Amino acid sequence: MSAIDERTMAELQEIAQRYPQPRSGLMPMLHLLQSVEGYVSDAGAEAVAELLGLTVAQVLGVATFYTQYRRQPGGKHQVGICATALCAVMGGDAVYQAVSDHLGIEDGQTSEDGLFSLERVECNAACDFAPVMMLNWEFMDNMTPEKAVKILEDLAAGREVQPRRGAKITSWQENERVLAGFYDGRADEGISAGEPSLRGKKAAEERGWKGESK
Amino acid sequence: MSVVPTPVLTANWGQERSWKLKKYLAGGGFKAAKKALGLSPEEVMGIVKDSGLRGRGGAGFPTGVKWSFVPQDNPNPKYLVVNADESEPGTCKDMPLLLASPHTLLEGIVISSYAIHCHTAFVYVRGEVAHVARRLQGAVAELYEAGWLGKDIQGSGFDLDIIVHSGAGAYICGEETALLDSLEGRRGQPRLRPPFPAVAGLYASPTVINNVESIATVPSILRNGAEWFQSMGTEKSKGFTIYSLSGHVANPGQYEAPLGTTFAELLELAGGIRAGHELKFFTPGGSSTPILTPADVDLPLDYEGMVGAGTMLGTKALQVFDETTSIVRTTLRWSEFYKHESCGKCTPCREGTWWLVQLLKKLEAGQGQEGDVDKLLAVCDDINGLSFCALAGGAVACVTSAVKHFRPEFELGYTTPAWEAYPYERSALFAGGAK
Amino acid sequence: MSETAPAELVTLTIDGIEVSVPKGTTVIRAAESIGIAIPRFCDHPLLAPRGSCRMCLVEIPDAGNGRGFPAPQTSCTMAVAPGMVVQTQLTSPKAKAAQEGIMELLLINHPLDCPICDKGGECPLQNQAMSAGRAESRFDGVKRRYEKPVKITDRLLLDRERCVLCARCTRFAEEIAGDPFISLAERGAYQQVGSYPGEPFDSVFSGNVVQICPVGAFTAADYRFNARPFDLVSVDTTCEQCAAGCSLRADHRHGSLRRRLAGVNPEVNEEWNCDRGRFHLPLGATDDRPLTPLLKDGGAMREASWPEALAAAAAGLRKALKTGVLPGPRQTAENAAAFAAFARDTLGTPSIDYRVRVKDENQAAFLLEQVKGKALAESVQYRDLENAAKVVLVDFDPEADAPIVFLRLFKGLRKGLKVVAVAAEPSRTLAKLKAELVETLEDAALDENTIVLAGERCASETLRQIATSPARWAWIPNDVGAIGAIDAGCLPGEGGLDVERMLNASMALVVGDDAVEAGMGFTVRLSDLGDDAAGADVWLPVATVTEQSGTFLNWEHRRGSVGLIAKGRVPAAAEVLAHLAGLLAAPETAGSEAGEGIPDFEPAEGEEVSA
């Protein structure tokens, strides 16, 4: 009952051929498997092993090394709340607690309705937007417990959620396809830069700093 | 501070559709690449060497010198790999750059690849940023269409392909040899050196690995010349950089300034510590660099200045914490980060981080025993300098510097939970920050 | 024969002692060469350096350029440099302290399994914890735990919590055997050896991981809880499973064979063996098997005494018009010589054949001409395979027929060896060797830089083509006793019948191997496997390979000694033949005087035999 069909096999091949050496395609191939099946299944791992001439043990050795690969199905959306020191101190722990209470699940679990998987994630390179939540690996900046819960409520109710610095939320699987290297044409969604990103530039302009002479 | 010739990298951020090629070209983009293609690769390398540009990913190794280590008589292909794995806690300069202006990086890649005779370049971007991947993918597609990638770029005779490769969540893949193994489709664990990547890197071929910011700086150097770059910064730390300020400052954000700017100056730009609070400690370059205190705010934030202060400039990730913060809490959380991210290859990091977290958890909970702080330091001694790569060094620096400056607060952990001594909700940027 | 240029020597100082070693030697090896043992786990002389356990830390105050390393370095990854100064734990307190620290860290997640762990008593972790660690640990936290043990294969069990992540097993599987069915998985403190249930570690070399595991993480299911090493006596021997000639170490407890490990033999099997040799325990003195001679009496077999049985054998052979000898392909060289002498001198028959079956009539002539009596020095040897430019396989499947040959070819790939297989089906083995498959011998282009390995199935016509080509070649039989038998002359010469003809003729036969079928005439069968149902008129149990000493000659014509584990209650084949020869030489006697003077077979004085 595997969803690894001919089209997926062809796309897996395509990924392998992108690189000077096919094995380099392994990580994007695993992302593709996740976009198709929602996780790295045994069948998926076997297909990839066969294609690359590796053993399944080797493929799983790679799949279990990296945090983003799941070996079990998860929710439609992946909710990642940064738990590294700075975000945690800035209020990330409170955001996590609120989300956990709201969904009724803990780190590593999926909500009963299958909509959300909750995860404590590591620093996601948006510290000036702390506390940060990642939704299917889209930036949800400057979170508070209320904002975070509202976003999840909106998603559950089928309402649109548009991150400022990202593309409208669709699903974890759809974003996995982007990570597999299949551009979905949506780069033009979202803004250029959030306010914190521009503060230095603004401060410079206020002080008359020249920048590059034209 | 006197008039300063920045911003450069951040200059086009925030402009309408700044990430589009059309917009980038209109702002003067790819003039540097055009100029570079009119010079010889050796001349381009010479300009970057002369500029004194040092790697902006933390190590600060002179970029042009790194390029010159590539043996051009080696028959294998030469590779350029851009390290966009930005994962050092506190570091948040590369992701906004790639969102706002991926072409700044890509133009840099064209020039740098040309200089080292590379025809296939990679951008290894961390996996946990879907929209960054999109912006990169979109930008690369635009360049192929515009003839800035592919065969015979702009009629120069130079061929170049760029492959955007998403990671999958592993801080260790920011270490250049671990990144190479990861890019080869393996577990991202660091490699033995020698051989060095410049001689035998990706696919055992000569490879240069550079940080996003380093390569993104290259176009400006080609546009304005090595001397211009040298006119900024300090004696051994030339040029400008993006300082990332986060935490308890009034205006966290990205502050581009010449190297050597002091923390006090940056703090001023950022509106100071948040109202009603005062600085307790900060990291100069991410959690892996020993922390600094209010006594250090006037030190120049350049490579030598930081080493002189017993720390490192690192990724210029200034995480700022005020007096509401429990240092035991932050040290524990950073240690949990290192434990989670430890690749597991070597004993001291794998086992040491496991132990450190348990000790710190006890102290946070007020369940420490007399002697635990000394034990913490002793375990650090058995890790420091003995590990396979620098990850463990960062884990240790975080702990030892915290204890050095705030030992009594750690010893408080023998009796009092950290959340009682420093109620956690007070550190939150909003009301109600829980434990 | 490839010549290697004499290596350039590098002189350095270790703990104040000057030592010169070939360029490229690691510091840990250099130290060993002067008797200094630096503690280690992940380092193994036959695996590429890894530098991950960090146990072998040394101080290097001078790297040979006047500058020292600021921190201790791993001696297993450090190549020697002229003028280098190294201080091990013997002379550097810093190195000693570093090693102690690493050891303490290694033990924090290690379970206190010693009382129930097979490795106890021969455990590098135990030993080095005592020699290189501190007496007490400061760890009082929680250890990570796993369900245990995991059945990796029917033969191999894995206790993950004991594992020190040295990766010797996964490196062996990938680098040496080409069978990466075990791989490291997960990350950080949960890193572990993993495999995939749908793709078991079905490597013919899987057992080696048990031997090189420096802790009790990998154990052999057959040996689990079986014995303690301090109860075992080790005997060096040579494996009897094929003609590769691997050195083994056979461990027995009061004469009962408990396990067999690969022996160290750099020229043959280096430090590896295959699962056939490792996990097969030949019968021995303590095994229950029929030990009484049998006589066919009125259609059924009945027990008889040795004198009676030998007399009946002699009588039957004396009566026969034609006789033949079928030693079988598993005899030691001494036993094979005894069979040959028996045929030649006692029976006066040219009909002797060690083989079990013959398809190619001309094979015997070729073997007598081209294989018999070859000296080791003129033979193709293992090291030639490793250093060859090209090796051509003809009717020879290295992994199936002589597994250790496969390992050497696989090793050679790293040095640029090219493997070609003639008229072979694609197989995993050939894929691992990156072999080019060609249809005919001509396509293989045999030149003076080629070595041909021909297997037992190879037609004599093809063998002659190979032998007359410019290439060097070796004939690799499937059975351990073949070369010894050929050297001893156990092949039909002028006027002699081969095994097929002998089995189909009415002639009396002396058979030395249960694998050889019964003939049509009077058959005296010497059996070491205890199969008392195999057709015979006189059935004589003889010593197994563990109950005698002797010699095997491998395909290189290299002598390997067979170690005596424990003398059993039955004699070796050569002794039985000597007694038979004596009877046949003496005038015919009857009745109870038959067998007079034949001693009862008792174990020699001092040799222990127990059930």
mmCIF file with all atom_site columns, N, CA and C in Angstrom, chain C residues 392-394 420-424 436-446 462 465-466:
data_model
loop_
_atom_site.group_PDB
_atom_site.id
_atom_site.type_symbol
_atom_site.label_atom_id
_atom_site.label_alt_id
_atom_site.label_comp_id
_atom_site.label_asym_id
_atom_site.label_entity_id
_atom_site.label_seq_id
_atom_site.pdbx_PDB_ins_code
_atom_site.Cartn_x
_atom_site.Cartn_y
_atom_site.Cartn_z
_atom_site.occupancy
_atom_site.B_iso_or_equiv
_atom_site.pdbx_formal_charge
_atom_site.auth_seq_id
_atom_site.auth_comp_id
_atom_site.auth_asym_id
_atom_site.auth_atom_id
_atom_site.pdbx_PDB_model_num
ATOM 1  N N  . VAL C 1 392 ? 41.885 -12.476 -12.934 1.00 0.00 ? 392 VAL C N  1
ATOM 2  C CA . VAL C 1 392 ? 40.796 -13.043 -13.732 1.00 0.00 ? 392 VAL C CA 1
ATOM 3  C C  . VAL C 1 392 ? 40.261 -14.278 -13.019 1.00 0.00 ? 392 VAL C C  1
ATOM 4  N N  . LEU C 1 393 ? 38.966 -14.336 -12.846 1.00 0.00 ? 393 LEU C N  1
ATOM 5  C CA . LEU C 1 393 ? 38.332 -15.459 -12.168 1.00 0.00 ? 393 LEU C CA 1
ATOM 6  C C  . LEU C 1 393 ? 37.708 -16.372 -13.207 1.00 0.00 ? 393 LEU C C  1
ATOM 7  N N  . VAL C 1 394 ? 38.101 -17.649 -13.164 1.00 0.00 ? 394 VAL C N  1
ATOM 8  C CA . VAL C 1 394 ? 37.539 -18.622 -14.092 1.00 0.00 ? 394 VAL C CA 1
ATOM 9  C C  . VAL C 1 394 ? 36.930 -19.752 -13.287 1.00 0.00 ? 394 VAL C C  1
ATOM 10 N N  . VAL C 1 420 ? 38.314 -9.403  -13.360 1.00 0.00 ? 420 VAL C N  1
ATOM 11 C CA . VAL C 1 420 ? 37.541 -9.816  -14.534 1.00 0.00 ? 420 VAL C CA 1
ATOM 12 C C  . VAL C 1 420 ? 37.013 -11.213 -14.255 1.00 0.00 ? 420 VAL C C  1
ATOM 13 N N  . ALA C 1 421 ? 35.767 -11.487 -14.623 1.00 0.00 ? 421 ALA C N  1
ATOM 14 C CA . ALA C 1 421 ? 35.198 -12.819 -14.429 1.00 0.00 ? 421 ALA C CA 1
ATOM 15 C C  . ALA C 1 421 ? 34.779 -13.375 -15.781 1.00 0.00 ? 421 ALA C C  1
ATOM 16 N N  . VAL C 1 422 ? 35.213 -14.618 -16.043 1.00 0.00 ? 422 VAL C N  1
ATOM 17 C CA . VAL C 1 422 ? 34.930 -15.227 -17.335 1.00 0.00 ? 422 VAL C CA 1
ATOM 18 C C  . VAL C 1 422 ? 33.690 -16.097 -17.253 1.00 0.00 ? 422 VAL C C  1
ATOM 19 N N  . ALA C 1 423 ? 32.775 -15.881 -18.188 1.00 0.00 ? 423 ALA C N  1
ATOM 20 C CA . ALA C 1 423 ? 31.575 -16.709 -18.325 1.00 0.00 ? 423 ALA C CA 1
ATOM 21 C C  . ALA C 1 423 ? 30.850 -16.895 -16.997 1.00 0.00 ? 423 ALA C C  1
ATOM 22 N N  . ALA C 1 424 ? 30.682 -15.800 -16.291 1.00 0.00 ? 424 ALA C N  1
ATOM 23 C CA . ALA C 1 424 ? 30.030 -15.884 -14.978 1.00 0.00 ? 424 ALA C CA 1
ATOM 24 C C  . ALA C 1 424 ? 28.706 -15.151 -15.003 1.00 0.00 ? 424 ALA C C  1
ATOM 25 N N  . GLU C 1 436 ? 34.497 -6.952  -14.192 1.00 0.00 ? 436 GLU C N  1
ATOM 26 C CA . GLU C 1 436 ? 34.038 -6.895  -15.579 1.00 0.00 ? 436 GLU C CA 1
ATOM 27 C C  . GLU C 1 436 ? 33.709 -8.329  -15.978 1.00 0.00 ? 436 GLU C C  1
ATOM 28 N N  . LEU C 1 437 ? 32.520 -8.517  -16.533 1.00 0.00 ? 437 LEU C N  1
ATOM 29 C CA . LEU C 1 437 ? 32.127 -9.867  -16.941 1.00 0.00 ? 437 LEU C CA 1
ATOM 30 C C  . LEU C 1 437 ? 32.432 -10.044 -18.425 1.00 0.00 ? 437 LEU C C  1
ATOM 31 N N  . VAL C 1 438 ? 33.229 -11.052 -18.739 1.00 0.00 ? 438 VAL C N  1
ATOM 32 C CA . VAL C 1 438 ? 33.518 -11.331 -20.148 1.00 0.00 ? 438 VAL C CA 1
ATOM 33 C C  . VAL C 1 438 ? 33.080 -12.750 -20.481 1.00 0.00 ? 438 VAL C C  1
ATOM 34 N N  . GLU C 1 439 ? 32.946 -13.025 -21.764 1.00 0.00 ? 439 GLU C N  1
ATOM 35 C CA . GLU C 1 439 ? 32.405 -14.323 -22.167 1.00 0.00 ? 439 GLU C CA 1
ATOM 36 C C  . GLU C 1 439 ? 33.461 -15.420 -22.242 1.00 0.00 ? 439 GLU C C  1
ATOM 37 N N  . THR C 1 440 ? 34.618 -15.083 -22.794 1.00 0.00 ? 440 THR C N  1
ATOM 38 C CA . THR C 1 440 ? 35.622 -16.126 -22.995 1.00 0.00 ? 440 THR C CA 1
ATOM 39 C C  . THR C 1 440 ? 36.950 -15.733 -22.378 1.00 0.00 ? 440 THR C C  1
ATOM 40 N N  . LEU C 1 441 ? 37.816 -16.738 -22.311 1.00 0.00 ? 441 LEU C N  1
ATOM 41 C CA . LEU C 1 441 ? 39.151 -16.517 -21.775 1.00 0.00 ? 441 LEU C CA 1
ATOM 42 C C  . LEU C 1 441 ? 39.910 -15.511 -22.646 1.00 0.00 ? 441 LEU C C  1
ATOM 43 N N  . GLU C 1 442 ? 39.693 -15.586 -23.947 1.00 0.00 ? 442 GLU C N  1
ATOM 44 C CA . GLU C 1 442 ? 40.370 -14.664 -24.856 1.00 0.00 ? 442 GLU C CA 1
ATOM 45 C C  . GLU C 1 442 ? 39.990 -13.223 -24.519 1.00 0.00 ? 442 GLU C C  1
ATOM 46 N N  . ASP C 1 443 ? 38.695 -13.012 -24.222 1.00 0.00 ? 443 ASP C N  1
ATOM 47 C CA . ASP C 1 443 ? 38.231 -11.665 -23.883 1.00 0.00 ? 443 ASP C CA 1
ATOM 48 C C  . ASP C 1 443 ? 38.926 -11.125 -22.644 1.00 0.00 ? 443 ASP C C  1
ATOM 49 N N  . ALA C 1 444 ? 39.416 -12.041 -21.799 1.00 0.00 ? 444 ALA C N  1
ATOM 50 C CA . ALA C 1 444 ? 40.039 -11.594 -20.553 1.00 0.00 ? 444 ALA C CA 1
ATOM 51 C C  . ALA C 1 444 ? 41.441 -11.061 -20.763 1.00 0.00 ? 444 ALA C C  1
ATOM 52 N N  . ALA C 1 445 ? 41.995 -11.282 -21.951 1.00 0.00 ? 445 ALA C N  1
ATOM 53 C CA . ALA C 1 445 ? 43.316 -10.717 -22.293 1.00 0.00 ? 445 ALA C CA 1
ATOM 54 C C  . ALA C 1 445 ? 44.372 -11.017 -21.241 1.00 0.00 ? 445 ALA C C  1
ATOM 55 N N  . LEU C 1 446 ? 44.775 -12.291 -21.173 1.00 0.00 ? 446 LEU C N  1
ATOM 56 C CA . LEU C 1 446 ? 45.753 -12.680 -20.154 1.00 0.00 ? 446 LEU C CA 1
ATOM 57 C C  . LEU C 1 446 ? 47.153 -12.239 -20.558 1.00 0.00 ? 446 LEU C C  1
ATOM 58 N N  . THR C 1 462 ? 40.545 -25.717 -20.422 1.00 0.00 ? 462 THR C N  1
ATOM 59 C CA . THR C 1 462 ? 40.703 -24.310 -20.086 1.00 0.00 ? 462 THR C CA 1
ATOM 60 C C  . THR C 1 462 ? 41.930 -24.111 -19.216 1.00 0.00 ? 462 THR C C  1
ATOM 61 N N  . GLN C 1 465 ? 44.913 -23.945 -21.322 1.00 0.00 ? 465 GLN C N  1
ATOM 62 C CA . GLN C 1 465 ? 45.040 -22.639 -21.985 1.00 0.00 ? 465 GLN C CA 1
ATOM 63 C C  . GLN C 1 465 ? 45.627 -21.608 -21.038 1.00 0.00 ? 465 GLN C C  1
ATOM 64 N N  . ILE C 1 466 ? 45.121 -21.634 -19.806 1.00 0.00 ? 466 ILE C N  1
ATOM 65 C CA . ILE C 1 466 ? 45.602 -20.673 -18.810 1.00 0.00 ? 466 ILE C CA 1
ATOM 66 C C  . ILE C 1 466 ? 47.081 -20.909 -18.538 1.00 0.00 ? 466 ILE C C  1
#
